[in-house]
Amino acid sequence: DIVMTQTPLSLSVTPGQPASISCKSSQSLLHSDGKTYLYWYLQKPGQSPQLLIYEVSNRFSGVPDRFSGSGSGTDFTLKISRVEAEDVGVYYCMQSIQLPAITFGQGTRLEIK
Amino acid sequence: QVTLKESGPVLVKPTETLTLTCTVSGFSLSNARMGVSWIRQPPGKALEWLAHIFSNDEKSYSTSLKSRLTISKDTSKSQVVLTMTNMDPVDTATYYCARILVDSNYVDYWGQGTLVTVSS
């Protein structure tokens, strides 16, 4: 199984300030089809996860442009340019190169200062 | 409108078998572009994928839990069923069913989840 490792595990950010979360996979997520199967989800308190970013850097429909994803191979980053109160929750990276055996990172809890 | 809804017992005893049902609407379980997975989340912990069923009835299981899991579907009823044998308190978790787009490789819709507690 591919292991996904996120850092940090928690973040406390002042509104309007940036935030960054790292995700490393135990093996490359670059598929022979040229796509990299790395995704970012946000689980808001009391809710099911919601997709933010697909294939490393593509924002899902309706996701604000303050969210951006980058990376390649085994190292990936989610950035929030200006944190807002509604961004509170737990962020997960997920790999699906071995679909359907998807795996998630441990999660990064974002709180507002 | 796509929805998935989990149902099943809220409390099971150790050693018992858990049976959960996911009822879907807004899409067909025979659609080759889609499949349904079960994913769980112990309280305060991370998400863990358990099992998946494709439209052609092909099944896949978590390596660590394979011996305890069975997934099946009834396309006419729009239901996916997960059974997990020999339940233990460490299996206490919120269990989600989720739709996966097979050609896009991601979960696009999740159920609301159902909390299952394992206790005597």
PDB file of C-alpha atoms in Angstrom:
ATOM      1  CA  ASP A   1       0.000   0.000   0.000  1.00  0.00           C
ATOM      2  CA  ILE A   2       1.103   3.545  -0.699  1.00  0.00           C
ATOM      3  CA  VAL A   3       1.677   5.534   2.493  1.00  0.00           C
ATOM      4  CA  MET A   4       0.780   9.227   2.490  1.00  0.00           C
ATOM      5  CA  THR A   5       2.544  11.426   5.050  1.00  0.00           C
ATOM      6  CA  GLN A   6       1.306  14.933   5.802  1.00  0.00           C
ATOM      7  CA  THR A   7       3.039  17.742   7.660  1.00  0.00           C
ATOM      8  CA  PRO A   8       2.267  19.560   9.794  1.00  0.00           C
ATOM      9  CA  LEU A   9      -0.532  17.724  11.589  1.00  0.00           C
ATOM     10  CA  SER A  10      -1.979  20.987  12.849  1.00  0.00           C
ATOM     11  CA  LEU A  11      -1.886  24.636  11.866  1.00  0.00           C
ATOM     12  CA  SER A  12      -3.083  27.756  13.611  1.00  0.00           C
ATOM     13  CA  VAL A  13      -3.364  30.679  11.214  1.00  0.00           C
ATOM     14  CA  THR A  14      -4.434  34.296  11.515  1.00  0.00           C
ATOM     15  CA  PRO A  15      -7.172  35.253   9.022  1.00  0.00           C
ATOM     16  CA  GLY A  16      -5.668  36.770   5.903  1.00  0.00           C
ATOM     17  CA  GLN A  17      -2.358  34.965   6.355  1.00  0.00           C
ATOM     18  CA  PRO A  18      -1.149  32.121   4.117  1.00  0.00           C
ATOM     19  CA  ALA A  19      -1.025  28.437   5.001  1.00  0.00           C
ATOM     20  CA  SER A  20       0.830  25.524   3.489  1.00  0.00           C
ATOM     21  CA  ILE A  21       0.478  21.755   3.911  1.00  0.00           C
ATOM     22  CA  SER A  22       2.942  19.168   2.652  1.00  0.00           C
ATOM     23  CA  CYS A  23       2.112  15.647   1.526  1.00  0.00           C
ATOM     24  CA  LYS A  24       4.659  12.993   0.617  1.00  0.00           C
ATOM     25  CA  SER A  25       3.866   9.620  -0.900  1.00  0.00           C
ATOM     26  CA  SER A  26       5.912   6.451  -0.426  1.00  0.00           C
ATOM     27  CA  GLN A  27       6.045   5.949  -4.184  1.00  0.00           C
ATOM     28  CA  SER A  28       5.550   8.066  -7.268  1.00  0.00           C
ATOM     29  CA  LEU A  29       1.981   8.999  -8.128  1.00  0.00           C
ATOM     30  CA  LEU A  30       2.836   9.636 -11.785  1.00  0.00           C
ATOM     31  CA  HIS A  31       0.946   7.121 -13.883  1.00  0.00           C
ATOM     32  CA  SER A  32       2.001   5.835 -17.293  1.00  0.00           C
ATOM     33  CA  ASP A  33      -0.966   7.743 -18.721  1.00  0.00           C
ATOM     34  CA  GLY A  34       0.832  10.966 -17.830  1.00  0.00           C
ATOM     35  CA  LYS A  35      -1.514  11.932 -14.997  1.00  0.00           C
ATOM     36  CA  THR A  36      -0.488  12.290 -11.363  1.00  0.00           C
ATOM     37  CA  TYR A  37      -3.199  10.921  -9.086  1.00  0.00           C
ATOM     38  CA  LEU A  38      -2.940  13.211  -6.071  1.00  0.00           C
ATOM     39  CA  TYR A  39      -5.980  14.923  -4.568  1.00  0.00           C
ATOM     40  CA  TRP A  40      -6.765  17.255  -1.681  1.00  0.00           C
ATOM     41  CA  TYR A  41      -9.942  17.100   0.407  1.00  0.00           C
ATOM     42  CA  LEU A  42     -11.265  19.313   3.189  1.00  0.00           C
ATOM     43  CA  GLN A  43     -13.437  17.857   5.921  1.00  0.00           C
ATOM     44  CA  LYS A  44     -15.244  20.667   7.675  1.00  0.00           C
ATOM     45  CA  PRO A  45     -16.455  20.027  11.232  1.00  0.00           C
ATOM     46  CA  GLY A  46     -19.318  17.537  11.277  1.00  0.00           C
ATOM     47  CA  GLN A  47     -19.286  17.083   7.499  1.00  0.00           C
ATOM     48  CA  SER A  48     -18.134  14.560   4.931  1.00  0.00           C
ATOM     49  CA  PRO A  49     -14.946  15.383   3.031  1.00  0.00           C
ATOM     50  CA  GLN A  50     -15.216  17.638  -0.007  1.00  0.00           C
ATOM     51  CA  LEU A  51     -12.876  17.700  -2.988  1.00  0.00           C
ATOM     52  CA  LEU A  52     -10.693  20.779  -3.346  1.00  0.00           C
ATOM     53  CA  ILE A  53      -7.942  19.859  -5.801  1.00  0.00           C
ATOM     54  CA  TYR A  54      -7.658  17.021  -8.317  1.00  0.00           C
ATOM     55  CA  GLU A  55      -4.571  15.744 -10.160  1.00  0.00           C
ATOM     56  CA  VAL A  56      -2.173  17.875  -8.111  1.00  0.00           C
ATOM     57  CA  SER A  57      -3.148  21.358  -9.186  1.00  0.00           C
ATOM     58  CA  ASN A  58      -6.669  21.554 -10.634  1.00  0.00           C
ATOM     59  CA  ARG A  59      -9.305  23.282  -8.533  1.00  0.00           C
ATOM     60  CA  PHE A  60     -12.599  21.434  -8.359  1.00  0.00           C
ATOM     61  CA  SER A  61     -15.770  23.234  -9.355  1.00  0.00           C
ATOM     62  CA  GLY A  62     -16.648  26.039  -6.956  1.00  0.00           C
ATOM     63  CA  VAL A  63     -13.353  25.992  -5.036  1.00  0.00           C
ATOM     64  CA  PRO A  64     -12.027  29.525  -4.389  1.00  0.00           C
ATOM     65  CA  ASP A  65      -8.843  30.525  -6.180  1.00  0.00           C
ATOM     66  CA  ARG A  66      -7.079  31.145  -2.873  1.00  0.00           C
ATOM     67  CA  PHE A  67      -6.534  27.353  -2.852  1.00  0.00           C
ATOM     68  CA  SER A  68      -3.718  26.028  -5.014  1.00  0.00           C
ATOM     69  CA  GLY A  69      -1.884  22.733  -5.362  1.00  0.00           C
ATOM     70  CA  SER A  70       1.556  21.932  -6.656  1.00  0.00           C
ATOM     71  CA  GLY A  71       4.150  19.205  -6.748  1.00  0.00           C
ATOM     72  CA  SER A  72       5.207  16.147  -8.664  1.00  0.00           C
ATOM     73  CA  GLY A  73       6.271  12.546  -8.210  1.00  0.00           C
ATOM     74  CA  THR A  74       6.154  12.020  -4.465  1.00  0.00           C
ATOM     75  CA  ASP A  75       6.126  15.565  -3.032  1.00  0.00           C
ATOM     76  CA  PHE A  76       3.061  17.761  -3.034  1.00  0.00           C
ATOM     77  CA  THR A  77       1.837  20.976  -1.417  1.00  0.00           C
ATOM     78  CA  LEU A  78      -1.504  22.604  -0.792  1.00  0.00           C
ATOM     79  CA  LYS A  79      -1.422  26.355  -0.278  1.00  0.00           C
ATOM     80  CA  ILE A  80      -4.072  28.749   0.918  1.00  0.00           C
ATOM     81  CA  SER A  81      -3.064  32.266  -0.049  1.00  0.00           C
ATOM     82  CA  ARG A  82      -5.258  34.051   2.508  1.00  0.00           C
ATOM     83  CA  VAL A  83      -6.954  31.928   5.140  1.00  0.00           C
ATOM     84  CA  GLU A  84     -10.586  32.664   5.918  1.00  0.00           C
ATOM     85  CA  ALA A  85     -12.718  31.493   8.826  1.00  0.00           C
ATOM     86  CA  GLU A  86     -14.631  29.092   6.571  1.00  0.00           C
ATOM     87  CA  ASP A  87     -11.395  27.200   5.797  1.00  0.00           C
ATOM     88  CA  VAL A  88     -11.372  25.594   9.235  1.00  0.00           C
ATOM     89  CA  GLY A  89     -11.312  21.804   9.217  1.00  0.00           C
ATOM     90  CA  VAL A  90      -9.071  18.857   8.460  1.00  0.00           C
ATOM     91  CA  TYR A  91      -7.228  18.672   5.143  1.00  0.00           C
ATOM     92  CA  TYR A  92      -6.385  15.287   3.639  1.00  0.00           C
ATOM     93  CA  CYS A  93      -4.248  14.369   0.688  1.00  0.00           C
ATOM     94  CA  MET A  94      -5.283  11.222  -1.142  1.00  0.00           C
ATOM     95  CA  GLN A  95      -3.660   9.017  -3.769  1.00  0.00           C
ATOM     96  CA  SER A  96      -5.580   6.987  -6.304  1.00  0.00           C
ATOM     97  CA  ILE A  97      -2.869   5.673  -8.636  1.00  0.00           C
ATOM     98  CA  GLN A  98      -3.729   2.253  -7.230  1.00  0.00           C
ATOM     99  CA  LEU A  99      -7.480   2.753  -7.679  1.00  0.00           C
ATOM    100  CA  PRO A 100      -9.622   1.528  -6.056  1.00  0.00           C
ATOM    101  CA  ALA A 101      -7.112   1.028  -3.226  1.00  0.00           C
ATOM    102  CA  ILE A 102      -6.995   4.708  -2.378  1.00  0.00           C
ATOM    103  CA  THR A 103      -5.077   5.905   0.670  1.00  0.00           C
ATOM    104  CA  PHE A 104      -5.229   9.117   2.640  1.00  0.00           C
ATOM    105  CA  GLY A 105      -2.755  11.124   4.651  1.00  0.00           C
ATOM    106  CA  GLN A 106      -3.206  11.449   8.414  1.00  0.00           C
ATOM    107  CA  GLY A 107      -4.883  14.816   8.008  1.00  0.00           C
ATOM    108  CA  THR A 108      -3.856  18.367   8.907  1.00  0.00           C
ATOM    109  CA  ARG A 109      -6.127  20.281  11.243  1.00  0.00           C
ATOM    110  CA  LEU A 110      -6.416  23.982  10.421  1.00  0.00           C
ATOM    111  CA  GLU A 111      -7.676  26.333  13.088  1.00  0.00           C
ATOM    112  CA  ILE A 112      -8.046  30.083  13.140  1.00  0.00           C
ATOM    113  CA  LYS A 113      -6.073  32.146  15.651  1.00  0.00           C
TER     114      LYS A 113
ATOM    115  CA  GLN B   1     -29.085  15.004  -7.883  1.00  0.00           C
ATOM    116  CA  VAL B   2     -26.590  12.415  -6.674  1.00  0.00           C
ATOM    117  CA  THR B   3     -26.982  11.174  -3.115  1.00  0.00           C
ATOM    118  CA  LEU B   4     -25.649   8.271  -1.082  1.00  0.00           C
ATOM    119  CA  LYS B   5     -27.095   7.302   2.277  1.00  0.00           C
ATOM    120  CA  GLU B   6     -25.709   4.769   4.728  1.00  0.00           C
ATOM    121  CA  SER B   7     -27.899   2.726   7.044  1.00  0.00           C
ATOM    122  CA  GLY B   8     -27.268   0.056   9.616  1.00  0.00           C
ATOM    123  CA  PRO B   9     -26.923  -0.551  13.350  1.00  0.00           C
ATOM    124  CA  VAL B  10     -25.452   2.143  15.578  1.00  0.00           C
ATOM    125  CA  LEU B  11     -24.250  -0.397  18.126  1.00  0.00           C
ATOM    126  CA  VAL B  12     -22.791  -3.861  17.676  1.00  0.00           C
ATOM    127  CA  LYS B  13     -21.218  -6.229  20.173  1.00  0.00           C
ATOM    128  CA  PRO B  14     -17.675  -7.561  19.922  1.00  0.00           C
ATOM    129  CA  THR B  15     -17.414 -10.660  17.700  1.00  0.00           C
ATOM    130  CA  GLU B  16     -20.689  -9.808  15.919  1.00  0.00           C
ATOM    131  CA  THR B  17     -21.008  -9.195  12.176  1.00  0.00           C
ATOM    132  CA  LEU B  18     -21.754  -5.671  10.956  1.00  0.00           C
ATOM    133  CA  THR B  19     -23.968  -5.183   7.906  1.00  0.00           C
ATOM    134  CA  LEU B  20     -24.200  -1.723   6.358  1.00  0.00           C
ATOM    135  CA  THR B  21     -26.299  -0.655   3.387  1.00  0.00           C
ATOM    136  CA  CYS B  22     -25.623   2.248   1.056  1.00  0.00           C
ATOM    137  CA  THR B  23     -28.632   3.409  -0.940  1.00  0.00           C
ATOM    138  CA  VAL B  24     -27.765   5.593  -3.901  1.00  0.00           C
ATOM    139  CA  SER B  25     -29.814   7.869  -6.110  1.00  0.00           C
ATOM    140  CA  GLY B  26     -29.111  10.064  -9.093  1.00  0.00           C
ATOM    141  CA  PHE B  27     -26.956   7.461 -10.825  1.00  0.00           C
ATOM    142  CA  SER B  28     -27.031   3.769 -11.655  1.00  0.00           C
ATOM    143  CA  LEU B  29     -24.771   1.122 -10.149  1.00  0.00           C
ATOM    144  CA  SER B  30     -24.547  -0.321 -13.668  1.00  0.00           C
ATOM    145  CA  ASN B  31     -22.824   2.833 -14.993  1.00  0.00           C
ATOM    146  CA  ALA B  32     -19.362   1.707 -16.079  1.00  0.00           C
ATOM    147  CA  ARG B  33     -17.834   5.105 -15.243  1.00  0.00           C
ATOM    148  CA  MET B  34     -18.666   4.762 -11.570  1.00  0.00           C
ATOM    149  CA  GLY B  35     -18.120   2.537  -8.605  1.00  0.00           C
ATOM    150  CA  VAL B  36     -18.871   2.673  -4.893  1.00  0.00           C
ATOM    151  CA  SER B  37     -16.415   2.390  -2.039  1.00  0.00           C
ATOM    152  CA  TRP B  38     -16.748   2.093   1.712  1.00  0.00           C
ATOM    153  CA  ILE B  39     -14.425   4.291   3.742  1.00  0.00           C
ATOM    154  CA  ARG B  40     -14.285   4.590   7.539  1.00  0.00           C
ATOM    155  CA  GLN B  41     -13.014   7.131  10.034  1.00  0.00           C
ATOM    156  CA  PRO B  42     -12.433   6.304  13.716  1.00  0.00           C
ATOM    157  CA  PRO B  43     -13.281   9.220  16.013  1.00  0.00           C
ATOM    158  CA  GLY B  44     -10.650  11.922  15.615  1.00  0.00           C
ATOM    159  CA  LYS B  45      -8.600   9.844  13.213  1.00  0.00           C
ATOM    160  CA  ALA B  46      -7.884   9.630   9.510  1.00  0.00           C
ATOM    161  CA  LEU B  47      -9.867   8.144   6.662  1.00  0.00           C
ATOM    162  CA  GLU B  48      -9.331   4.496   5.764  1.00  0.00           C
ATOM    163  CA  TRP B  49     -10.513   2.879   2.534  1.00  0.00           C
ATOM    164  CA  LEU B  50     -12.161  -0.527   3.079  1.00  0.00           C
ATOM    165  CA  ALA B  51     -13.683  -1.934  -0.099  1.00  0.00           C
ATOM    166  CA  HIS B  52     -14.888  -1.087  -3.593  1.00  0.00           C
ATOM    167  CA  ILE B  53     -17.322  -2.541  -6.095  1.00  0.00           C
ATOM    168  CA  PHE B  54     -17.300  -1.770  -9.811  1.00  0.00           C
ATOM    169  CA  SER B  55     -20.264  -1.722 -12.161  1.00  0.00           C
ATOM    170  CA  ASN B  56     -19.269  -5.143 -13.552  1.00  0.00           C
ATOM    171  CA  ASP B  57     -19.384  -6.566  -9.996  1.00  0.00           C
ATOM    172  CA  GLU B  58     -15.585  -6.732  -9.690  1.00  0.00           C
ATOM    173  CA  LYS B  59     -14.612  -6.245  -6.053  1.00  0.00           C
ATOM    174  CA  SER B  60     -11.517  -4.973  -4.279  1.00  0.00           C
ATOM    175  CA  TYR B  61     -10.627  -5.014  -0.575  1.00  0.00           C
ATOM    176  CA  SER B  62      -8.214  -3.407   1.836  1.00  0.00           C
ATOM    177  CA  THR B  63      -5.251  -5.733   2.240  1.00  0.00           C
ATOM    178  CA  SER B  64      -5.345  -5.523   6.037  1.00  0.00           C
ATOM    179  CA  LEU B  65      -9.085  -6.229   6.370  1.00  0.00           C
ATOM    180  CA  LYS B  66      -9.721  -8.473   3.379  1.00  0.00           C
ATOM    181  CA  SER B  67     -10.469 -11.590   5.419  1.00  0.00           C
ATOM    182  CA  ARG B  68     -13.291  -9.826   7.294  1.00  0.00           C
ATOM    183  CA  LEU B  69     -15.002  -7.876   4.503  1.00  0.00           C
ATOM    184  CA  THR B  70     -17.578  -8.666   1.851  1.00  0.00           C
ATOM    185  CA  ILE B  71     -19.031  -6.092  -0.525  1.00  0.00           C
ATOM    186  CA  SER B  72     -21.968  -6.693  -2.834  1.00  0.00           C
ATOM    187  CA  LYS B  73     -24.575  -4.743  -4.746  1.00  0.00           C
ATOM    188  CA  ASP B  74     -28.179  -4.997  -5.877  1.00  0.00           C
ATOM    189  CA  THR B  75     -28.430  -2.782  -8.938  1.00  0.00           C
ATOM    190  CA  SER B  76     -32.226  -3.026  -9.101  1.00  0.00           C
ATOM    191  CA  LYS B  77     -32.472  -1.663  -5.561  1.00  0.00           C
ATOM    192  CA  SER B  78     -29.602   0.846  -6.004  1.00  0.00           C
ATOM    193  CA  GLN B  79     -27.924  -0.584  -2.927  1.00  0.00           C
ATOM    194  CA  VAL B  80     -24.384  -1.540  -1.985  1.00  0.00           C
ATOM    195  CA  VAL B  81     -23.918  -3.726   1.083  1.00  0.00           C
ATOM    196  CA  LEU B  82     -20.803  -4.128   3.223  1.00  0.00           C
ATOM    197  CA  THR B  83     -20.411  -6.860   5.817  1.00  0.00           C
ATOM    198  CA  MET B  84     -17.581  -6.923   8.326  1.00  0.00           C
ATOM    199  CA  THR B  85     -17.168  -9.972  10.536  1.00  0.00           C
ATOM    200  CA  ASN B  86     -15.740 -10.350  14.027  1.00  0.00           C
ATOM    201  CA  MET B  87     -16.222  -6.733  15.074  1.00  0.00           C
ATOM    202  CA  ASP B  88     -13.893  -5.288  17.720  1.00  0.00           C
ATOM    203  CA  PRO B  89     -13.964  -2.016  19.681  1.00  0.00           C
ATOM    204  CA  VAL B  90     -11.170  -0.693  17.428  1.00  0.00           C
ATOM    205  CA  ASP B  91     -13.666  -0.887  14.564  1.00  0.00           C
ATOM    206  CA  THR B  92     -15.705   1.892  16.156  1.00  0.00           C
ATOM    207  CA  ALA B  93     -15.896   4.517  13.435  1.00  0.00           C
ATOM    208  CA  THR B  94     -18.029   6.568  11.104  1.00  0.00           C
ATOM    209  CA  TYR B  95     -18.555   4.487   7.991  1.00  0.00           C
ATOM    210  CA  TYR B  96     -19.005   6.326   4.693  1.00  0.00           C
ATOM    211  CA  CYS B  97     -20.038   5.100   1.305  1.00  0.00           C
ATOM    212  CA  ALA B  98     -18.702   7.139  -1.567  1.00  0.00           C
ATOM    213  CA  ARG B  99     -18.909   7.254  -5.329  1.00  0.00           C
ATOM    214  CA  ILE B 100     -15.694   7.009  -7.296  1.00  0.00           C
ATOM    215  CA  LEU B 101     -15.441   8.142 -10.901  1.00  0.00           C
ATOM    216  CA  VAL B 102     -13.408   5.344 -12.435  1.00  0.00           C
ATOM    217  CA  ASP B 103     -12.073   7.395 -15.340  1.00  0.00           C
ATOM    218  CA  SER B 104     -11.130  10.328 -13.113  1.00  0.00           C
ATOM    219  CA  ASN B 105      -9.889   8.367 -10.088  1.00  0.00           C
ATOM    220  CA  TYR B 106     -11.477  10.416  -7.350  1.00  0.00           C
ATOM    221  CA  VAL B 107     -14.357  10.403  -4.903  1.00  0.00           C
ATOM    222  CA  ASP B 108     -16.838  12.981  -6.070  1.00  0.00           C
ATOM    223  CA  TYR B 109     -19.783  12.247  -3.753  1.00  0.00           C
ATOM    224  CA  TRP B 110     -19.841  11.032  -0.170  1.00  0.00           C
ATOM    225  CA  GLY B 111     -22.664   9.849   2.022  1.00  0.00           C
ATOM    226  CA  GLN B 112     -23.253  11.607   5.328  1.00  0.00           C
ATOM    227  CA  GLY B 113     -21.688   8.697   7.193  1.00  0.00           C
ATOM    228  CA  THR B 114     -23.032   6.471   9.934  1.00  0.00           C
ATOM    229  CA  LEU B 115     -21.365   6.084  13.322  1.00  0.00           C
ATOM    230  CA  VAL B 116     -20.999   2.480  14.435  1.00  0.00           C
ATOM    231  CA  THR B 117     -19.933   1.787  18.013  1.00  0.00           C
ATOM    232  CA  VAL B 118     -18.587  -1.601  19.017  1.00  0.00           C
ATOM    233  CA  SER B 119     -19.196  -2.287  22.681  1.00  0.00           C
ATOM    234  CA  SER B 120     -20.569  -4.976  24.919  1.00  0.00           C
TER     235      SER B 120
END
